[in-house]
Amino acid sequence: MYYRGSAAAVIVYDITKLDSFQTLKKWVKELKEHGPEDIVVAIAGNKNDLGDIREVPTKEAKEFAESIAAIFMETSARNAVNIEELFQKISRQIPPLENTDADSHDSFKLTRQPPPATKRCC
């Protein structure tokens, strides 16, 4: 249920903590087992501004990302490094929505889902 309808997933690990990279692999496994088949996966190695205390080699993370056909990028949330670039890469890989209205070339329609039925007591 959690992944239903997701077009993309960004899985983040801390480059200064090897255990966070191991946990990332578990999240990838979970996503592959329960997520949509065509979901775009991106792996972000965060805190690249702390490279002097790095525990996860870039090469290892990049090879893992390639092995699962994921986007890979190292980022720094603190310094806003590669954040926008990561989302741009993701957006280029998400397939366009199917256009059901032939007259509308650059727009899409938002619809509101009906509220869930509530059960009343008594």
Short mmCIF file of C-alpha atoms in Angstrom, two decimals:
data_model
loop_
_atom_site.label_atom_id
_atom_site.label_comp_id
_atom_site.label_asym_id
_atom_site.label_seq_id
_atom_site.Cartn_x
_atom_site.Cartn_y
_atom_site.Cartn_z
CA MET A 1 0.00 0.00 0.00
CA TYR A 2 2.76 2.43 0.91
CA TYR A 3 4.33 2.36 -2.56
CA ARG A 4 1.15 2.10 -4.65
CA GLY A 5 1.00 4.74 -7.36
CA SER A 6 4.57 5.94 -6.75
CA ALA A 7 6.42 7.03 -9.85
CA ALA A 8 9.77 7.43 -8.10
CA ALA A 9 11.59 6.69 -4.88
CA VAL A 10 14.65 8.43 -3.47
CA ILE A 11 16.56 6.28 -1.00
CA VAL A 12 19.10 8.25 0.99
CA TYR A 13 22.10 7.05 2.96
CA ASP A 14 24.72 8.90 4.98
CA ILE A 15 28.18 8.62 3.37
CA THR A 16 29.74 8.93 6.83
CA LYS A 17 27.92 5.85 8.19
CA LEU A 18 28.45 2.45 6.59
CA ASP A 19 25.46 0.98 8.45
CA SER A 20 23.13 3.47 6.72
CA PHE A 21 24.32 2.11 3.36
CA GLN A 22 23.59 -1.44 4.51
CA THR A 23 20.10 -0.31 5.60
CA LEU A 24 19.61 1.29 2.19
CA LYS A 25 20.08 -2.13 0.59
CA LYS A 26 17.24 -3.48 2.73
CA TRP A 27 14.99 -0.61 1.61
CA VAL A 28 15.84 -1.32 -2.02
CA LYS A 29 14.92 -4.99 -1.53
CA GLU A 30 11.63 -3.95 0.10
CA LEU A 31 10.88 -1.55 -2.75
CA LYS A 32 11.66 -4.14 -5.43
CA GLU A 33 9.41 -6.69 -3.71
CA HIS A 34 6.45 -4.40 -2.99
CA GLY A 35 6.78 -1.34 -5.21
CA PRO A 36 5.53 -0.75 -8.75
CA GLU A 37 7.54 -2.52 -11.46
CA ASP A 38 8.30 0.68 -13.36
CA ILE A 39 9.23 2.87 -10.37
CA VAL A 40 12.24 5.13 -10.92
CA VAL A 41 14.74 4.55 -8.12
CA ALA A 42 17.37 7.08 -7.10
CA ILE A 43 20.07 6.54 -4.51
CA ALA A 44 21.44 9.63 -2.83
CA GLY A 45 24.62 9.57 -0.77
CA ASN A 46 24.07 12.53 1.52
CA LYS A 47 26.60 14.61 3.48
CA ASN A 48 29.20 14.79 0.71
CA ASP A 49 30.37 17.96 2.45
CA LEU A 50 31.83 15.61 5.11
CA GLY A 51 34.00 13.63 2.70
CA ASP A 52 36.93 13.67 5.12
CA ILE A 53 35.04 11.26 7.43
CA ARG A 54 33.52 9.16 4.63
CA GLU A 55 32.83 5.49 5.39
CA VAL A 56 31.04 4.54 2.15
CA PRO A 57 33.28 4.70 -0.93
CA THR A 58 31.65 6.46 -3.87
CA LYS A 59 32.69 3.62 -6.19
CA GLU A 60 30.91 1.01 -4.05
CA ALA A 61 27.68 3.01 -3.90
CA LYS A 62 27.78 3.83 -7.61
CA GLU A 63 28.34 0.17 -8.54
CA PHE A 64 25.42 -0.87 -6.34
CA ALA A 65 23.17 1.74 -7.96
CA GLU A 66 24.20 0.55 -11.43
CA SER A 67 23.49 -3.07 -10.46
CA ILE A 68 19.85 -2.18 -9.75
CA ALA A 69 19.52 0.33 -12.61
CA ALA A 70 19.10 3.24 -10.21
CA ILE A 71 20.11 6.87 -10.52
CA PHE A 72 23.07 7.65 -8.28
CA MET A 73 24.21 10.98 -6.95
CA GLU A 74 26.05 12.26 -3.91
CA THR A 75 24.43 15.26 -2.29
CA SER A 76 24.74 17.72 0.53
CA ALA A 77 21.46 18.84 2.01
CA ARG A 78 23.38 21.31 4.16
CA ASN A 79 24.99 23.04 1.19
CA ALA A 80 22.22 22.30 -1.35
CA VAL A 81 24.65 20.39 -3.57
CA ASN A 82 23.14 18.18 -6.29
CA ILE A 83 19.63 18.27 -4.80
CA GLU A 84 17.99 19.98 -7.76
CA GLU A 85 20.09 17.95 -10.19
CA LEU A 86 18.93 14.70 -8.58
CA PHE A 87 15.27 15.62 -8.95
CA GLN A 88 15.83 16.76 -12.54
CA LYS A 89 17.38 13.37 -13.38
CA ILE A 90 14.43 11.62 -11.77
CA SER A 91 11.89 13.75 -13.62
CA ARG A 92 13.53 12.94 -16.96
CA GLN A 93 13.14 9.21 -16.31
CA ILE A 94 9.51 9.23 -15.18
CA PRO A 95 7.33 8.33 -18.14
CA PRO A 96 4.74 10.96 -19.07
CA LEU A 97 1.17 10.48 -17.90
CA GLU A 98 -1.18 9.06 -20.48
CA ASN A 99 -3.17 11.88 -22.04
CA THR A 100 -6.84 10.91 -22.26
CA ASP A 101 -7.98 14.27 -23.68
CA ALA A 102 -6.83 14.69 -27.30
CA ASP A 103 -7.32 18.48 -27.22
CA SER A 104 -5.12 19.05 -24.20
CA HIS A 105 -1.42 18.91 -25.08
CA ASP A 106 0.26 20.57 -22.09
CA SER A 107 -2.21 20.05 -19.29
CA PHE A 108 -3.65 17.39 -17.09
CA LYS A 109 -6.79 17.05 -15.05
CA LEU A 110 -6.82 16.71 -11.28
CA THR A 111 -9.74 14.84 -9.81
CA ARG A 112 -10.81 14.58 -6.22
CA GLN A 113 -11.39 11.11 -4.84
CA PRO A 114 -14.66 10.63 -2.99
CA PRO A 115 -14.31 10.51 0.79
CA PRO A 116 -14.33 7.04 2.31
CA ALA A 117 -17.67 5.79 3.51
CA THR A 118 -18.01 6.03 7.26
CA LYS A 119 -19.84 3.50 9.35
CA ARG A 120 -22.23 4.79 11.90
CA CYS A 121 -22.99 3.15 15.14
CA CYS A 122 -26.59 2.23 16.06
#
